Each structure stands twice: as structure tokens, then as C-alpha cells.
């Protein structure tokens, strides 16, 4: 199983980035997908998730700014991040799991997002 994340980088406060995660080795259509993030000195947190059926959830701090989407034809999940803030700075991880609690998930490598003030 591979979850290949890309799209991170350095952006100014108020800017936008789009993360992508290409999955291989799994039947993508039946997996719930999510993005987690971990900032220095902080615990890893669920940022956004999308079920196999397309239902979405977001942590409160990103609601209205971030959008998660999936393209089952491309085995890819996206995270569109708008109005970025310095507190969004973290390593972002793509996750795949067979349940919405993301128990026993597959993890991708992280991609760094840095938002300058």
C-alpha cells in the first residue's frame, strides 16, 4: 500500500495550497480517507475526512476554509486549503481506513505546510 502525498510548501498567511494524495495497493473506492496534521510539540489531529460514500467532516478550526474531496477514478484525495493561517503550519499526512474512526489505518508520508505571517 502506498499513499503518496504532495502539494505542501511555504505560503503567506491568507494564501492557498492544494494537497493531493495518490493511493495504490488498495481498493480506493471502499476506503474512508482523511488528512491528519501534526505541528511541532503538538499531538497529531484529524483535519478532514471523507467517507467512501462522500460524507465529509472537518475539525472546527478549518471549517469554511478547507475542503476535502476525492476522485475515485484517479484513486486520489485532495485537501484544498484557503485563507491559511500560521497556526495551520504542520506536517500533513494522508490516511486510509476501512472505517470512519480511522482505526488501523494506512499512513502516507507527510508533506510539510508552512504558513508565514
PDB file of C-alpha atoms in Angstrom:
ATOM      1  CA  UNK A   1       0.000   0.000   0.000  1.00  0.00           C
ATOM      2  CA  UNK A   2       1.269   3.451  -0.904  1.00  0.00           C
ATOM      3  CA  UNK A   3      -0.212   6.825  -0.087  1.00  0.00           C
ATOM      4  CA  UNK A   4       1.832   9.447  -1.910  1.00  0.00           C
ATOM      5  CA  UNK A   5       1.146  12.954  -0.666  1.00  0.00           C
ATOM      6  CA  UNK A   6       2.220  16.091  -2.476  1.00  0.00           C
ATOM      7  CA  UNK A   7       1.462  19.788  -2.688  1.00  0.00           C
ATOM      8  CA  UNK A   8       2.919  21.113   0.533  1.00  0.00           C
ATOM      9  CA  UNK A   9       5.116  24.173   0.670  1.00  0.00           C
ATOM     10  CA  UNK A  10       5.623  27.658   2.016  1.00  0.00           C
ATOM     11  CA  UNK A  11       2.835  30.183   1.655  1.00  0.00           C
ATOM     12  CA  UNK A  12       1.994  33.542   3.168  1.00  0.00           C
ATOM     13  CA  UNK A  13      -0.859  33.980   5.580  1.00  0.00           C
ATOM     14  CA  UNK A  14      -4.120  34.238   3.643  1.00  0.00           C
ATOM     15  CA  UNK A  15      -2.812  32.156   0.793  1.00  0.00           C
ATOM     16  CA  UNK A  16      -3.907  28.792  -0.565  1.00  0.00           C
ATOM     17  CA  UNK A  17      -2.459  25.350  -1.165  1.00  0.00           C
ATOM     18  CA  UNK A  18      -3.913  22.117  -2.504  1.00  0.00           C
ATOM     19  CA  UNK A  19      -2.642  18.824  -1.157  1.00  0.00           C
ATOM     20  CA  UNK A  20      -3.024  15.630  -3.157  1.00  0.00           C
ATOM     21  CA  UNK A  21      -2.690  12.031  -2.071  1.00  0.00           C
ATOM     22  CA  UNK A  22      -2.487   9.270  -4.663  1.00  0.00           C
ATOM     23  CA  UNK A  23      -3.295   5.821  -3.326  1.00  0.00           C
ATOM     24  CA  UNK A  24      -2.174   2.475  -4.694  1.00  0.00           C
ATOM     25  CA  UNK A  25      -2.456  -1.086  -3.462  1.00  0.00           C
ATOM     26  CA  UNK A  26      -5.953  -0.674  -2.047  1.00  0.00           C
ATOM     27  CA  UNK A  27      -9.484  -0.681  -3.415  1.00  0.00           C
ATOM     28  CA  UNK A  28      -9.696   3.079  -3.048  1.00  0.00           C
ATOM     29  CA  UNK A  29     -13.455   3.233  -3.550  1.00  0.00           C
ATOM     30  CA  UNK A  30     -14.236   1.395  -0.315  1.00  0.00           C
ATOM     31  CA  UNK A  31     -11.820   3.285   1.929  1.00  0.00           C
ATOM     32  CA  UNK A  32     -12.541   6.287   4.074  1.00  0.00           C
ATOM     33  CA  UNK A  33      -9.808   8.860   3.519  1.00  0.00           C
ATOM     34  CA  UNK A  34      -8.539  11.612   5.744  1.00  0.00           C
ATOM     35  CA  UNK A  35      -5.895  14.221   6.294  1.00  0.00           C
ATOM     36  CA  UNK A  36      -4.207  14.493   9.666  1.00  0.00           C
ATOM     37  CA  UNK A  37      -1.639  17.059  10.727  1.00  0.00           C
ATOM     38  CA  UNK A  38       0.988  17.379  13.392  1.00  0.00           C
ATOM     39  CA  UNK A  39       2.593  20.620  14.441  1.00  0.00           C
ATOM     40  CA  UNK A  40       5.842  20.726  16.433  1.00  0.00           C
ATOM     41  CA  UNK A  41       5.157  19.907  20.069  1.00  0.00           C
ATOM     42  CA  UNK A  42       1.536  19.022  19.372  1.00  0.00           C
ATOM     43  CA  UNK A  43      -0.427  15.835  19.029  1.00  0.00           C
ATOM     44  CA  UNK A  44      -1.495  14.591  15.643  1.00  0.00           C
ATOM     45  CA  UNK A  45      -5.058  15.707  14.853  1.00  0.00           C
ATOM     46  CA  UNK A  46      -7.687  14.828  12.294  1.00  0.00           C
ATOM     47  CA  UNK A  47      -8.119  17.801   9.961  1.00  0.00           C
ATOM     48  CA  UNK A  48     -10.663  16.486   7.462  1.00  0.00           C
ATOM     49  CA  UNK A  49     -12.154  13.173   6.446  1.00  0.00           C
ATOM     50  CA  UNK A  50     -14.264  11.872   3.595  1.00  0.00           C
ATOM     51  CA  UNK A  51     -16.107   8.579   3.672  1.00  0.00           C
ATOM     52  CA  UNK A  52     -16.309   6.096   0.843  1.00  0.00           C
ATOM     53  CA  UNK A  53     -19.789   7.486   0.239  1.00  0.00           C
ATOM     54  CA  UNK A  54     -18.608  11.076   0.102  1.00  0.00           C
ATOM     55  CA  UNK A  55     -19.648  12.343   3.533  1.00  0.00           C
ATOM     56  CA  UNK A  56     -17.196  14.862   4.934  1.00  0.00           C
ATOM     57  CA  UNK A  57     -16.091  16.045   8.361  1.00  0.00           C
ATOM     58  CA  UNK A  58     -13.752  18.794   9.488  1.00  0.00           C
ATOM     59  CA  UNK A  59     -12.058  19.910  12.654  1.00  0.00           C
ATOM     60  CA  UNK A  60     -13.698  23.122  13.823  1.00  0.00           C
ATOM     61  CA  UNK A  61     -10.625  25.267  13.222  1.00  0.00           C
ATOM     62  CA  UNK A  62     -10.639  24.657   9.451  1.00  0.00           C
ATOM     63  CA  UNK A  63     -14.367  24.686   8.705  1.00  0.00           C
ATOM     64  CA  UNK A  64     -15.160  27.145   5.929  1.00  0.00           C
ATOM     65  CA  UNK A  65     -11.505  27.316   4.849  1.00  0.00           C
ATOM     66  CA  UNK A  66     -10.554  23.753   3.909  1.00  0.00           C
ATOM     67  CA  UNK A  67     -12.335  21.368   1.551  1.00  0.00           C
ATOM     68  CA  UNK A  68     -11.668  17.660   1.224  1.00  0.00           C
ATOM     69  CA  UNK A  69     -12.618  15.851  -1.972  1.00  0.00           C
ATOM     70  CA  UNK A  70     -11.938  12.528  -3.630  1.00  0.00           C
ATOM     71  CA  UNK A  71     -11.659  11.314  -7.189  1.00  0.00           C
ATOM     72  CA  UNK A  72     -12.241   7.573  -7.239  1.00  0.00           C
ATOM     73  CA  UNK A  73     -11.277   7.354 -10.914  1.00  0.00           C
ATOM     74  CA  UNK A  74      -7.820   8.674 -10.029  1.00  0.00           C
ATOM     75  CA  UNK A  75      -7.509   6.985  -6.605  1.00  0.00           C
ATOM     76  CA  UNK A  76      -6.738  10.415  -5.223  1.00  0.00           C
ATOM     77  CA  UNK A  77      -7.907  12.509  -2.294  1.00  0.00           C
ATOM     78  CA  UNK A  78      -7.406  16.256  -2.152  1.00  0.00           C
ATOM     79  CA  UNK A  79      -7.329  18.922   0.518  1.00  0.00           C
ATOM     80  CA  UNK A  80      -7.937  22.442  -0.729  1.00  0.00           C
ATOM     81  CA  UNK A  81      -6.699  24.870   1.902  1.00  0.00           C
ATOM     82  CA  UNK A  82      -7.728  28.521   1.632  1.00  0.00           C
ATOM     83  CA  UNK A  83      -7.217  31.502   3.915  1.00  0.00           C
ATOM     84  CA  UNK A  84      -4.268  29.767   5.501  1.00  0.00           C
ATOM     85  CA  UNK A  85      -3.095  30.903   8.906  1.00  0.00           C
ATOM     86  CA  UNK A  86       0.271  30.480  10.657  1.00  0.00           C
ATOM     87  CA  UNK A  87      -1.389  28.029  13.047  1.00  0.00           C
ATOM     88  CA  UNK A  88      -2.040  25.725  10.078  1.00  0.00           C
ATOM     89  CA  UNK A  89       1.699  25.112   9.877  1.00  0.00           C
ATOM     90  CA  UNK A  90       2.279  21.394  10.323  1.00  0.00           C
ATOM     91  CA  UNK A  91       3.211  18.174   8.600  1.00  0.00           C
ATOM     92  CA  UNK A  92       0.097  16.889   6.850  1.00  0.00           C
ATOM     93  CA  UNK A  93      -0.490  13.140   6.494  1.00  0.00           C
ATOM     94  CA  UNK A  94      -2.823  11.227   4.221  1.00  0.00           C
ATOM     95  CA  UNK A  95      -4.668   8.309   5.823  1.00  0.00           C
ATOM     96  CA  UNK A  96      -6.790   5.455   4.516  1.00  0.00           C
ATOM     97  CA  UNK A  97      -9.021   3.251   6.634  1.00  0.00           C
ATOM     98  CA  UNK A  98     -11.984   0.939   6.300  1.00  0.00           C
ATOM     99  CA  UNK A  99     -13.958   2.720   9.000  1.00  0.00           C
ATOM    100  CA  UNK A 100     -14.753   6.314   9.882  1.00  0.00           C
ATOM    101  CA  UNK A 101     -12.910   6.052  13.192  1.00  0.00           C
ATOM    102  CA  UNK A 102      -9.708   5.541  11.199  1.00  0.00           C
ATOM    103  CA  UNK A 103      -8.721   2.593  13.337  1.00  0.00           C
ATOM    104  CA  UNK A 104      -5.840   0.530  11.990  1.00  0.00           C
ATOM    105  CA  UNK A 105      -5.221   2.959   9.110  1.00  0.00           C
ATOM    106  CA  UNK A 106      -2.621   3.127   6.423  1.00  0.00           C
ATOM    107  CA  UNK A 107      -0.456   6.246   6.695  1.00  0.00           C
ATOM    108  CA  UNK A 108       1.279   8.113   3.927  1.00  0.00           C
ATOM    109  CA  UNK A 109       4.464  10.053   4.287  1.00  0.00           C
ATOM    110  CA  UNK A 110       3.923  13.608   5.463  1.00  0.00           C
ATOM    111  CA  UNK A 111       4.090  16.780   3.463  1.00  0.00           C
ATOM    112  CA  UNK A 112       5.186  19.996   5.148  1.00  0.00           C
ATOM    113  CA  UNK A 113       2.918  23.032   5.070  1.00  0.00           C
ATOM    114  CA  UNK A 114       4.418  26.257   6.382  1.00  0.00           C
ATOM    115  CA  UNK A 115       2.385  29.445   6.619  1.00  0.00           C
ATOM    116  CA  UNK A 116       4.326  32.628   7.241  1.00  0.00           C
ATOM    117  CA  UNK A 117       2.791  35.617   8.964  1.00  0.00           C
TER     118      UNK A 117
END
